[in-house]
mmCIF file of C-alpha atoms in Angstrom:
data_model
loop_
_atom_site.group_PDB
_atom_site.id
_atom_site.type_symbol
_atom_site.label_atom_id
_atom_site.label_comp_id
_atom_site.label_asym_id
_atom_site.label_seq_id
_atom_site.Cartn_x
_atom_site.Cartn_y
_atom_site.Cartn_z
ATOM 1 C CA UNK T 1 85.461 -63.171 9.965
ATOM 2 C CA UNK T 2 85.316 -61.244 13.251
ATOM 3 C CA UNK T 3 87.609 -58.225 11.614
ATOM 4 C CA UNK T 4 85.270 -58.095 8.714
ATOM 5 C CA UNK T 5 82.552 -58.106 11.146
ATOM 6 C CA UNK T 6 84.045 -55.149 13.640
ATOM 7 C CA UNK T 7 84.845 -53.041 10.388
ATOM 8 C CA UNK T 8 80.991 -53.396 9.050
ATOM 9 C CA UNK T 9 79.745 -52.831 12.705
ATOM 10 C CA UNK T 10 81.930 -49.514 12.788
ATOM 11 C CA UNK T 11 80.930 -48.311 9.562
ATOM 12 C CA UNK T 12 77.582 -48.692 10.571
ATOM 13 C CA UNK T 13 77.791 -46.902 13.815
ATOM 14 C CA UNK T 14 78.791 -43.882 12.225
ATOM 15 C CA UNK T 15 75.442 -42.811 10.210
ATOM 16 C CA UNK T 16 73.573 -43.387 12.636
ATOM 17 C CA UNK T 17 74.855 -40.746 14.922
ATOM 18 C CA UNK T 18 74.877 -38.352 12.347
ATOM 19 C CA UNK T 19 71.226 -39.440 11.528
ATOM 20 C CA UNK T 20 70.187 -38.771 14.953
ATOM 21 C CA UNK T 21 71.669 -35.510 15.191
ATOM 22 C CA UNK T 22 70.471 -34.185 12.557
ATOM 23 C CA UNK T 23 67.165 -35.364 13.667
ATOM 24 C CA UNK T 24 67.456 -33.583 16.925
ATOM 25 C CA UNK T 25 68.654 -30.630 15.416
ATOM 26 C CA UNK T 26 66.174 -30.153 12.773
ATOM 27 C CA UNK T 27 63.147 -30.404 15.382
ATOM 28 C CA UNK T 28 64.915 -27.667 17.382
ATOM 29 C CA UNK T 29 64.479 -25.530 14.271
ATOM 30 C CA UNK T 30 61.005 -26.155 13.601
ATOM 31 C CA UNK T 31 60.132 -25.711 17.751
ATOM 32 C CA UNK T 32 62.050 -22.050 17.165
ATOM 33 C CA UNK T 33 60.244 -21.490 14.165
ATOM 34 C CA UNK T 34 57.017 -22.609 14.786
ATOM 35 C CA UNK T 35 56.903 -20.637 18.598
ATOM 36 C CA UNK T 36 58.253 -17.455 16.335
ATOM 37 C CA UNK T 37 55.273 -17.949 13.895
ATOM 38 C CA UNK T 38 53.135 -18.507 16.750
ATOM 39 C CA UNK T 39 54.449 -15.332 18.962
ATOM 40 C CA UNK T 40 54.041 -12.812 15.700
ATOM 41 C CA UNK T 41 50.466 -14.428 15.217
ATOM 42 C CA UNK T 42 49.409 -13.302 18.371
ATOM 43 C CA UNK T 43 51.312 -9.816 18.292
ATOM 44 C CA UNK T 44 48.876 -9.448 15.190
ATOM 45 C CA UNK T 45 45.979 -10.875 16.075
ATOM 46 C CA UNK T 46 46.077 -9.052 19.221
ATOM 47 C CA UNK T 47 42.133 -8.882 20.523
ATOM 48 C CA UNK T 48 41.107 -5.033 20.363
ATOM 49 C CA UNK T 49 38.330 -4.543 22.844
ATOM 50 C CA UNK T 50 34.376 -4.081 21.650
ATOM 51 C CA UNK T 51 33.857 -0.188 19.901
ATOM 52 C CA UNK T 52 30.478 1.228 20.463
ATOM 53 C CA UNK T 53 29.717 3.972 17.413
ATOM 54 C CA UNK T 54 28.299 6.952 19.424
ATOM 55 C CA UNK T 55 25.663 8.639 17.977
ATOM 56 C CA UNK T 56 25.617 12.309 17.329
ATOM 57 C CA UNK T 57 22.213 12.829 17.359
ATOM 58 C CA UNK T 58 22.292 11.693 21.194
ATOM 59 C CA UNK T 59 23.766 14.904 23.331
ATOM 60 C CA UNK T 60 26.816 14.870 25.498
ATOM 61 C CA UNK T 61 26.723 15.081 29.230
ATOM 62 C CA UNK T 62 29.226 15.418 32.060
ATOM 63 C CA UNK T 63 27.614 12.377 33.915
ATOM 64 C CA UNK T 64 26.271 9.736 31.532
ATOM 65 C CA UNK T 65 24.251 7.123 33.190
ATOM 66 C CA UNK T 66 24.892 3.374 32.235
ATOM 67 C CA UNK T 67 23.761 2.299 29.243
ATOM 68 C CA UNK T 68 24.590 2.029 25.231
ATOM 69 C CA UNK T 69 26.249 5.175 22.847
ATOM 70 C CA UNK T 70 24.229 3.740 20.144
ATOM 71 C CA UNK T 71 21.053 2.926 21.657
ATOM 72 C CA UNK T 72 18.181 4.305 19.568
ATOM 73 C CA UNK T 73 15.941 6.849 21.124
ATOM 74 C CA UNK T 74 12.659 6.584 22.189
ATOM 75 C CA UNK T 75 9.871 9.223 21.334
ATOM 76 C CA UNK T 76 8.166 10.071 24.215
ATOM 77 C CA UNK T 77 4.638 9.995 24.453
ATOM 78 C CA UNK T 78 2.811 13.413 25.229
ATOM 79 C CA UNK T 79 1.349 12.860 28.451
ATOM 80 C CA UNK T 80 -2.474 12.545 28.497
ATOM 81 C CA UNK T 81 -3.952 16.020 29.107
ATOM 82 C CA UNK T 82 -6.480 15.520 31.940
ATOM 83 C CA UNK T 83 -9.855 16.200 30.671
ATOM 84 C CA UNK T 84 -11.746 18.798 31.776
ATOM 85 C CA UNK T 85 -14.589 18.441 34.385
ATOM 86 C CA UNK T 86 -18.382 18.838 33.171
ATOM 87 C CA UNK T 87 -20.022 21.661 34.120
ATOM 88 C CA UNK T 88 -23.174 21.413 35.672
ATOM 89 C CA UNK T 89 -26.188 21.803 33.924
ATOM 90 C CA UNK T 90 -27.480 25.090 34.306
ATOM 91 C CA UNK T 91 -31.324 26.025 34.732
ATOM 92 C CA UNK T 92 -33.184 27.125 31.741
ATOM 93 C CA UNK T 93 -33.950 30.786 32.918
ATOM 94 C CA UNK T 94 -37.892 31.423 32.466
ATOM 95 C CA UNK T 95 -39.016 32.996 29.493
ATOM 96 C CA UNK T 96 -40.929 36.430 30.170
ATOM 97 C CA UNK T 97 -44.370 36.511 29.467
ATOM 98 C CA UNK T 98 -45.726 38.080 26.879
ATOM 99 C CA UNK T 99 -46.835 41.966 27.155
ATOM 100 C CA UNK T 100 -50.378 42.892 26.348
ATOM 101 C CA UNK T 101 -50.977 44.818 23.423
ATOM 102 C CA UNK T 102 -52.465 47.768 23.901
ATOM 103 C CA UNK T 103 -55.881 48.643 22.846
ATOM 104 C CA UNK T 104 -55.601 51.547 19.718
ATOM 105 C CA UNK T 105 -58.157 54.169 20.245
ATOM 106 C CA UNK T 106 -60.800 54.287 17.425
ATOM 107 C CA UNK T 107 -61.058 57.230 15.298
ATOM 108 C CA UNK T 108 -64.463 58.327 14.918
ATOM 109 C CA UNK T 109 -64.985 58.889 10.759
ATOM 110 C CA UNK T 110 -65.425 62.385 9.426
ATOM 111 C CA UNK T 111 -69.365 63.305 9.527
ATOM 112 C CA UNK T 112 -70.331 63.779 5.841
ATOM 113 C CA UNK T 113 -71.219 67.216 4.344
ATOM 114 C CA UNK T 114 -74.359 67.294 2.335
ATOM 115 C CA UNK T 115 -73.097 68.707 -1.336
ATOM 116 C CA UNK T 116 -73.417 72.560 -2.296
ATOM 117 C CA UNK T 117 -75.549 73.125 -5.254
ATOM 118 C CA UNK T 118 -74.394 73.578 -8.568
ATOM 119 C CA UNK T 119 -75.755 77.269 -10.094
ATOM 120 C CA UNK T 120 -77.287 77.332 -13.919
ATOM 121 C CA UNK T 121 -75.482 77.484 -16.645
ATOM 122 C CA UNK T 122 -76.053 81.025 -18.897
ATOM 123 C CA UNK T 123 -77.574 80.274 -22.363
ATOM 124 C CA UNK T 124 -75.240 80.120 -24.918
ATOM 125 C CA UNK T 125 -75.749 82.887 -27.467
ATOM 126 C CA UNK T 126 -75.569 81.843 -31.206
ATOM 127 C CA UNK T 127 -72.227 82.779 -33.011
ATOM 128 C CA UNK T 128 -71.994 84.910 -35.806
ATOM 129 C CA UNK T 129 -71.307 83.886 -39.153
ATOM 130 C CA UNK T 130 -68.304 85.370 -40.804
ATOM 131 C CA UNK T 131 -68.587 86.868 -43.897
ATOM 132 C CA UNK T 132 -66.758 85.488 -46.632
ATOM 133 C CA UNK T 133 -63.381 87.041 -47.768
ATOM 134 C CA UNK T 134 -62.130 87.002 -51.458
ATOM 135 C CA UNK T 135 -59.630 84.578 -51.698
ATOM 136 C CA UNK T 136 -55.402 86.239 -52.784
ATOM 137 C CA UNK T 137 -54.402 85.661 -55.988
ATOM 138 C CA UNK T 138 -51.311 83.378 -55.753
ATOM 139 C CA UNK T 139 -47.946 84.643 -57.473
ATOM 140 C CA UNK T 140 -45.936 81.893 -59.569
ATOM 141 C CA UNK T 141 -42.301 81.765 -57.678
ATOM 142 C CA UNK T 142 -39.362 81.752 -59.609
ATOM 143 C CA UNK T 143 -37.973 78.194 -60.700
ATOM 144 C CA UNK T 144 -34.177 77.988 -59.052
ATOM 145 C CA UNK T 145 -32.336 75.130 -60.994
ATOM 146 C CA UNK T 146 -30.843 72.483 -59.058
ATOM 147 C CA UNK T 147 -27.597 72.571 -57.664
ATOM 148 C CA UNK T 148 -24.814 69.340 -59.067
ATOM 149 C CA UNK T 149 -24.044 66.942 -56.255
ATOM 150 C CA UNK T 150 -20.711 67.245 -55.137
ATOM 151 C CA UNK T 151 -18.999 64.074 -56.561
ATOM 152 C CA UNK T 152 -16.881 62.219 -53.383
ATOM 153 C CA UNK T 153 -13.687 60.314 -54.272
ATOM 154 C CA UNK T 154 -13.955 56.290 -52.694
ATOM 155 C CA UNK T 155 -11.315 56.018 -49.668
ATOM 156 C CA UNK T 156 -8.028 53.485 -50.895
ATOM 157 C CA UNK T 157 -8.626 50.306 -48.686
ATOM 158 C CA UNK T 158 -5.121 48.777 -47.901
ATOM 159 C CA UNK T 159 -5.143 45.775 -48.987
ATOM 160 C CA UNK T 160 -3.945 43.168 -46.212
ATOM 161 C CA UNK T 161 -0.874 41.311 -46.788
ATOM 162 C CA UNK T 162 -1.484 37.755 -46.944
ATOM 163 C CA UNK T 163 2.046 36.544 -46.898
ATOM 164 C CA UNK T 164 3.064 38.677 -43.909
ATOM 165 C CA UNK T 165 -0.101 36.845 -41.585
ATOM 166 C CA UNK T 166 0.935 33.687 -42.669
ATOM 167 C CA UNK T 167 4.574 33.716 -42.100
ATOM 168 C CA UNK T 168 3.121 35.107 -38.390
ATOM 169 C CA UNK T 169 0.902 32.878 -37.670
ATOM 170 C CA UNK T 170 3.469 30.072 -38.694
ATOM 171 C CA UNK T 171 5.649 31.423 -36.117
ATOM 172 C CA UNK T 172 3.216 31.657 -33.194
ATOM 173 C CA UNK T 173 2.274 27.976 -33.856
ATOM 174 C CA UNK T 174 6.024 26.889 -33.936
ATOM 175 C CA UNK T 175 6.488 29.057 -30.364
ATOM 176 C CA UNK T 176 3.148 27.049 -29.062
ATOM 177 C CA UNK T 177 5.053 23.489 -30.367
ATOM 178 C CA UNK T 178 7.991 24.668 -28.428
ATOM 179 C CA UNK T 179 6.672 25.612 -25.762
ATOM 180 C CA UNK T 180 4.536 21.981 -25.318
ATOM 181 C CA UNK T 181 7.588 20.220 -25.510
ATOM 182 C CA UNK T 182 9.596 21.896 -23.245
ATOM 183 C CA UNK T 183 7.144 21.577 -20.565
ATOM 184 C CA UNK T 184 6.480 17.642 -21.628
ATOM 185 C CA UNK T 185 10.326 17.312 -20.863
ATOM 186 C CA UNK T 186 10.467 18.935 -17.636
ATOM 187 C CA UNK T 187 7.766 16.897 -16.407
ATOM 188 C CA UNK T 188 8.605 14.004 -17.813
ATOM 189 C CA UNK T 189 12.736 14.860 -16.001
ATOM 190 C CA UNK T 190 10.806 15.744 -12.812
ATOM 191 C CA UNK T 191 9.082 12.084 -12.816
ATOM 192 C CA UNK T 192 12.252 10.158 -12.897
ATOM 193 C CA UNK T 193 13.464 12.581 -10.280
ATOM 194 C CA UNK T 194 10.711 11.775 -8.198
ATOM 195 C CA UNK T 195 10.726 8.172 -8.966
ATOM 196 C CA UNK T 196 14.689 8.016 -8.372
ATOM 197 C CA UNK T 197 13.715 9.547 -4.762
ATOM 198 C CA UNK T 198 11.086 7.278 -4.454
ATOM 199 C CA UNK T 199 13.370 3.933 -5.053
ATOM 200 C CA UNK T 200 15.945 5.445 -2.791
ATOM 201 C CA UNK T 201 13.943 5.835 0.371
ATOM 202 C CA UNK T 202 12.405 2.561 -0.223
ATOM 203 C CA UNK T 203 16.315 1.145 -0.242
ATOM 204 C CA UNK T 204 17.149 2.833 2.811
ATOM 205 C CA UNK T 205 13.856 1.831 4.541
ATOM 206 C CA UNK T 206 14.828 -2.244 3.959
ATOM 207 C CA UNK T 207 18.582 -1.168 4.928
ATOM 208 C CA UNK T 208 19.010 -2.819 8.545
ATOM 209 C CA UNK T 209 20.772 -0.399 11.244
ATOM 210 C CA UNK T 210 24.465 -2.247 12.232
ATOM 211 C CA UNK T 211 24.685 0.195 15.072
ATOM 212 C CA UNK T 212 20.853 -0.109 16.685
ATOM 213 C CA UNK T 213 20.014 -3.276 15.439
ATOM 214 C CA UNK T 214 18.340 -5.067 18.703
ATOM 215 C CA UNK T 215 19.900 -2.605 21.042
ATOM 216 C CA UNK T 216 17.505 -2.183 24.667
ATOM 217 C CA UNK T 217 19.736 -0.409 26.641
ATOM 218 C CA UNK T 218 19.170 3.178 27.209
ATOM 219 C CA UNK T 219 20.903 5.868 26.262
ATOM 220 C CA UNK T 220 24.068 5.759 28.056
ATOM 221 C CA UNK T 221 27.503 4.851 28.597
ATOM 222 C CA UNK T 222 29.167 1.643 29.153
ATOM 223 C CA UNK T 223 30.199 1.810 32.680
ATOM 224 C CA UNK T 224 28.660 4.729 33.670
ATOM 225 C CA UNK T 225 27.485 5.937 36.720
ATOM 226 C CA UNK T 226 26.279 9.021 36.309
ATOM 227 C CA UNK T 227 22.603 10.145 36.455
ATOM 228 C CA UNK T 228 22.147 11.848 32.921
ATOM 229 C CA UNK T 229 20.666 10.336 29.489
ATOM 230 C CA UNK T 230 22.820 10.979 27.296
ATOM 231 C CA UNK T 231 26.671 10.144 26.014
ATOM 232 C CA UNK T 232 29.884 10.970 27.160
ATOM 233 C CA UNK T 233 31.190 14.483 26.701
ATOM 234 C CA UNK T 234 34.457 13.325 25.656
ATOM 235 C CA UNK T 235 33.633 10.200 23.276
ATOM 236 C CA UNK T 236 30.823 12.518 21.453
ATOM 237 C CA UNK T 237 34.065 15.754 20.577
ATOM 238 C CA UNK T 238 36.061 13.076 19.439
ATOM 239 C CA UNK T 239 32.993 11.246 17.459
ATOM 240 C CA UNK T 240 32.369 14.895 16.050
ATOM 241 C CA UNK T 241 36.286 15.517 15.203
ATOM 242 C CA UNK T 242 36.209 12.293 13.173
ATOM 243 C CA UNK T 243 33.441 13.158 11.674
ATOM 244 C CA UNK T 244 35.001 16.452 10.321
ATOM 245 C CA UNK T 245 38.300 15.511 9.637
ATOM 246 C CA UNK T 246 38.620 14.590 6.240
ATOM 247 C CA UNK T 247 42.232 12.525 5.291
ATOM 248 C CA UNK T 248 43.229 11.128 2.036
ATOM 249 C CA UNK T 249 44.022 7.244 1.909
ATOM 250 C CA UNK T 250 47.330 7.479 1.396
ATOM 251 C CA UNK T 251 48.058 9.155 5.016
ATOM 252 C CA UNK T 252 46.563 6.471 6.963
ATOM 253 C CA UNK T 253 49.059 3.778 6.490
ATOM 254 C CA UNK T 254 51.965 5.866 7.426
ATOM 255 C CA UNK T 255 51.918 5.563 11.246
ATOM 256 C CA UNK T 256 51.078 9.383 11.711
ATOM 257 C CA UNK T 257 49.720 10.440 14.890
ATOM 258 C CA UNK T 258 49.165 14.296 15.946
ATOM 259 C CA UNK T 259 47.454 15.700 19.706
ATOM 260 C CA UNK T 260 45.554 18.527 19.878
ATOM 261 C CA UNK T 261 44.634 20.333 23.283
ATOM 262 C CA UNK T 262 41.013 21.925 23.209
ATOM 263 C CA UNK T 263 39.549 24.483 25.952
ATOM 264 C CA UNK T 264 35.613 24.777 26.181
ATOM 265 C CA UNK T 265 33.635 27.587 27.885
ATOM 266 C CA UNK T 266 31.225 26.717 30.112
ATOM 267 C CA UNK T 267 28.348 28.146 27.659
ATOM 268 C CA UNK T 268 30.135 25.231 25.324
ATOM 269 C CA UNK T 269 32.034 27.592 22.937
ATOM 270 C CA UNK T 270 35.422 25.717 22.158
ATOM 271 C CA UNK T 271 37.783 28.471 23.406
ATOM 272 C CA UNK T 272 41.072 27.886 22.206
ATOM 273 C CA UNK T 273 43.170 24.451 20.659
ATOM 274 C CA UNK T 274 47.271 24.097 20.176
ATOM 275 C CA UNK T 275 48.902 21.520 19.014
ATOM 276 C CA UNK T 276 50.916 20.005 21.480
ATOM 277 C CA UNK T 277 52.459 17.128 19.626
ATOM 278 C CA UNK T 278 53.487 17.416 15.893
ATOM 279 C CA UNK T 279 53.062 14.446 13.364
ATOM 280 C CA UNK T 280 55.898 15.412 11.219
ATOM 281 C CA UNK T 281 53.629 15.958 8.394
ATOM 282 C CA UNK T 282 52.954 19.535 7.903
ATOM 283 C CA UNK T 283 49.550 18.134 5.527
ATOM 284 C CA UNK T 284 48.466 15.497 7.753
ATOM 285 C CA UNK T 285 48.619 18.813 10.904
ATOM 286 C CA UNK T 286 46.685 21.291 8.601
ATOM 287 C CA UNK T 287 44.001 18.842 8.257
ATOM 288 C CA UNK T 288 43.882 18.058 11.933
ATOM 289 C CA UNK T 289 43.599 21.800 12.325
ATOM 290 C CA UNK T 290 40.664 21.834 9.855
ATOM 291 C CA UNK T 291 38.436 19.579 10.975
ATOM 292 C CA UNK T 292 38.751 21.265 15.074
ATOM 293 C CA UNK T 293 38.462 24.716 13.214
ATOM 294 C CA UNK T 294 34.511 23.559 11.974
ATOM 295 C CA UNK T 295 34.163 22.455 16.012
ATOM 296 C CA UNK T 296 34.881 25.675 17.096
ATOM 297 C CA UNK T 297 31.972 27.227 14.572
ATOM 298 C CA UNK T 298 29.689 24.996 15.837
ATOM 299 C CA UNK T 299 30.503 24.371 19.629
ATOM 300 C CA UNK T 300 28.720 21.662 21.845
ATOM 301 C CA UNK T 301 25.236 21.487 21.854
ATOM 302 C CA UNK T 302 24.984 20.538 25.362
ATOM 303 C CA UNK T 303 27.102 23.528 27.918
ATOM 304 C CA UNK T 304 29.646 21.621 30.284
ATOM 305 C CA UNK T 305 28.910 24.430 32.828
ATOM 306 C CA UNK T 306 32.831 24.397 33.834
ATOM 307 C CA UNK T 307 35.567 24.972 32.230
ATOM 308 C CA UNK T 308 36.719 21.892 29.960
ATOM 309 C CA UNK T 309 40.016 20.909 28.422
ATOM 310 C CA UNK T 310 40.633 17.722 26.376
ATOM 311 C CA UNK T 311 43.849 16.661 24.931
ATOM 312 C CA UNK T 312 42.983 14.331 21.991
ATOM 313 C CA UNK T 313 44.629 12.228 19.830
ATOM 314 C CA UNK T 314 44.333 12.173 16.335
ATOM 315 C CA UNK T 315 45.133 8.819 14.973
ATOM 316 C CA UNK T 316 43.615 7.110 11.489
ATOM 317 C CA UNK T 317 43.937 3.816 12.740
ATOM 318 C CA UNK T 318 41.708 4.872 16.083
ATOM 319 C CA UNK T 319 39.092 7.391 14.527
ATOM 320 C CA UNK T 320 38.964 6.507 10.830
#
């Protein structure tokens, strides 16, 4: 009984050590593989500090003062234009009085003249009659026979052709039909067009702002210390250059990455721009060069008043 006993005991001993060590060893590999889980989790989930979208309607300074990129502006209010004092009221100057009018001297009227006598008429002497005369004999005229009317021929009245005025006025209805309805369809084109407009400014009205949404702080920079309203000089190029740089989709996965080193006048003219660093991708270069090429037509809007050279980085993952 005791050898059966030490046998059993022995063959028991034997899985259990296994069991246990394969135990020990498979919670190893789950502690390696959950801390490597864990470790590329936070490689990937890395926390990328807060981005404030500058706006380019806000102009770059040298020294921004502390505040927001994005921080809407204010219109300022005209200031009050003092009003101007009342003038005293002057006096009523005194009318002059009136003049006297002057007597007019009366004419005496002519003295009458007492009228000249007429002198007598001569007595009319009594006419002698005439004696009377024997009376021509008349001589019958010769009888002239009448001259024949000249017969006139009747003019030829053209007739009018009927067929010809209707097939005309035909056509100058049809014109006036066409016309109608040609000018029905542009208006009726230019009210959708206006009501199209219409809808689309009432969308973009209810459209909230992401960037200015309950922003107070003035116009600024975060951090800055500067005394001037307005963004930073360097944020607002690079704002602009993403702005003109136009990339397809298919580049910005491909870990491409290209600097470009930019000289400003003082007057704000961008002077010259190299590229210092190559991306290996003689597309993905050209369009860095593009979108700095439409920079230098435009320039800054605000002069540095020095000299001012950038080197910037042109990354999809950073601007786009």
């Amino acid at each position: 009984m005791s050898t059966e006993q030490g046998v059993s005991a022995e063959n028991s001993s034997v899985p259990g050590g296994l069991r246990r060590t394969l135990i020990v060893s498979l919670g190893l590999h789950l502690l390696l593989l959950a801390l490597a889980l864990s470790g590329w989790q936070f490689h990937r989930q890395k926390p990328r500090p807060q981005v404030y979208q500058v706006n380019l309607l806000h102009k770059p300074v040298m020294r921004p003062q502390a505040g927001r990129p994005d921080a809407p502006t204010k219109p300022q209010k005209p200031a009050a234009k003092p009003a101007a004092p009342a003038r005293p009221p002057q006096p009523a100057k005194p009318k002059a009085p009136p003049k006297p009018a002057e007597p007019k001297a009366k004419v005496p009227p002519p003295a009458k003249q007492p009228p000249k006598p007429l002198p007598p008429k001569p007595a009319a002497k009594p006419a002698p009659k005439p004696e009377p005369k024997a009376a021509p004999k008349a001589e019958p005229k010769p009888v002239v026979p009448p001259k024949p009317a000249p017969v006139t021929k009747a003019k030829e009245v053209a007739k009018p052709n009927i067929d010809q005025q209707y097939s005309q006025t035909q056509d100058a209805i049809a014109e006036m039909r066409r016309r109608q309805q040609n000018a029905a369809t542009q208006e009726s084109s230019s009210r959708q067009r206006i009501e199209e407009l219409k809808r689309q400014l009432a969308e973009q009205a209810q459209r909230p702002l992401p960037t200015t949404a309950g922003v107070t702080a003035p116009v600024g920079q975060v951090g800055g210390s500067g005394d001037q309203i307005g963004v930073d000089m360097r944020a607002w190029i690079e704002e602009k250059l993403a702005s003109n740089w136009i990339l397809p989709d298919t580049y910005r996965d491909r870990g491409l990455r290209a600097e470009m080193r930019l000289r400003f006048s003082p007057q704000g003219a961008l002077l010259s721009f190299n590229l210092i660093r190559s991306s290996g991708n003689a597309f993905f270069d050209d369009s860095v060069q593009r979108a700095v090429a439409l920079l230098q037509q435009e320039g800054l809007p605000t002069p540095p008043e020095r000299v001012l050279e950038l080197t910037i980085a042109f990354d999809p993952e950073e601007m786009l």
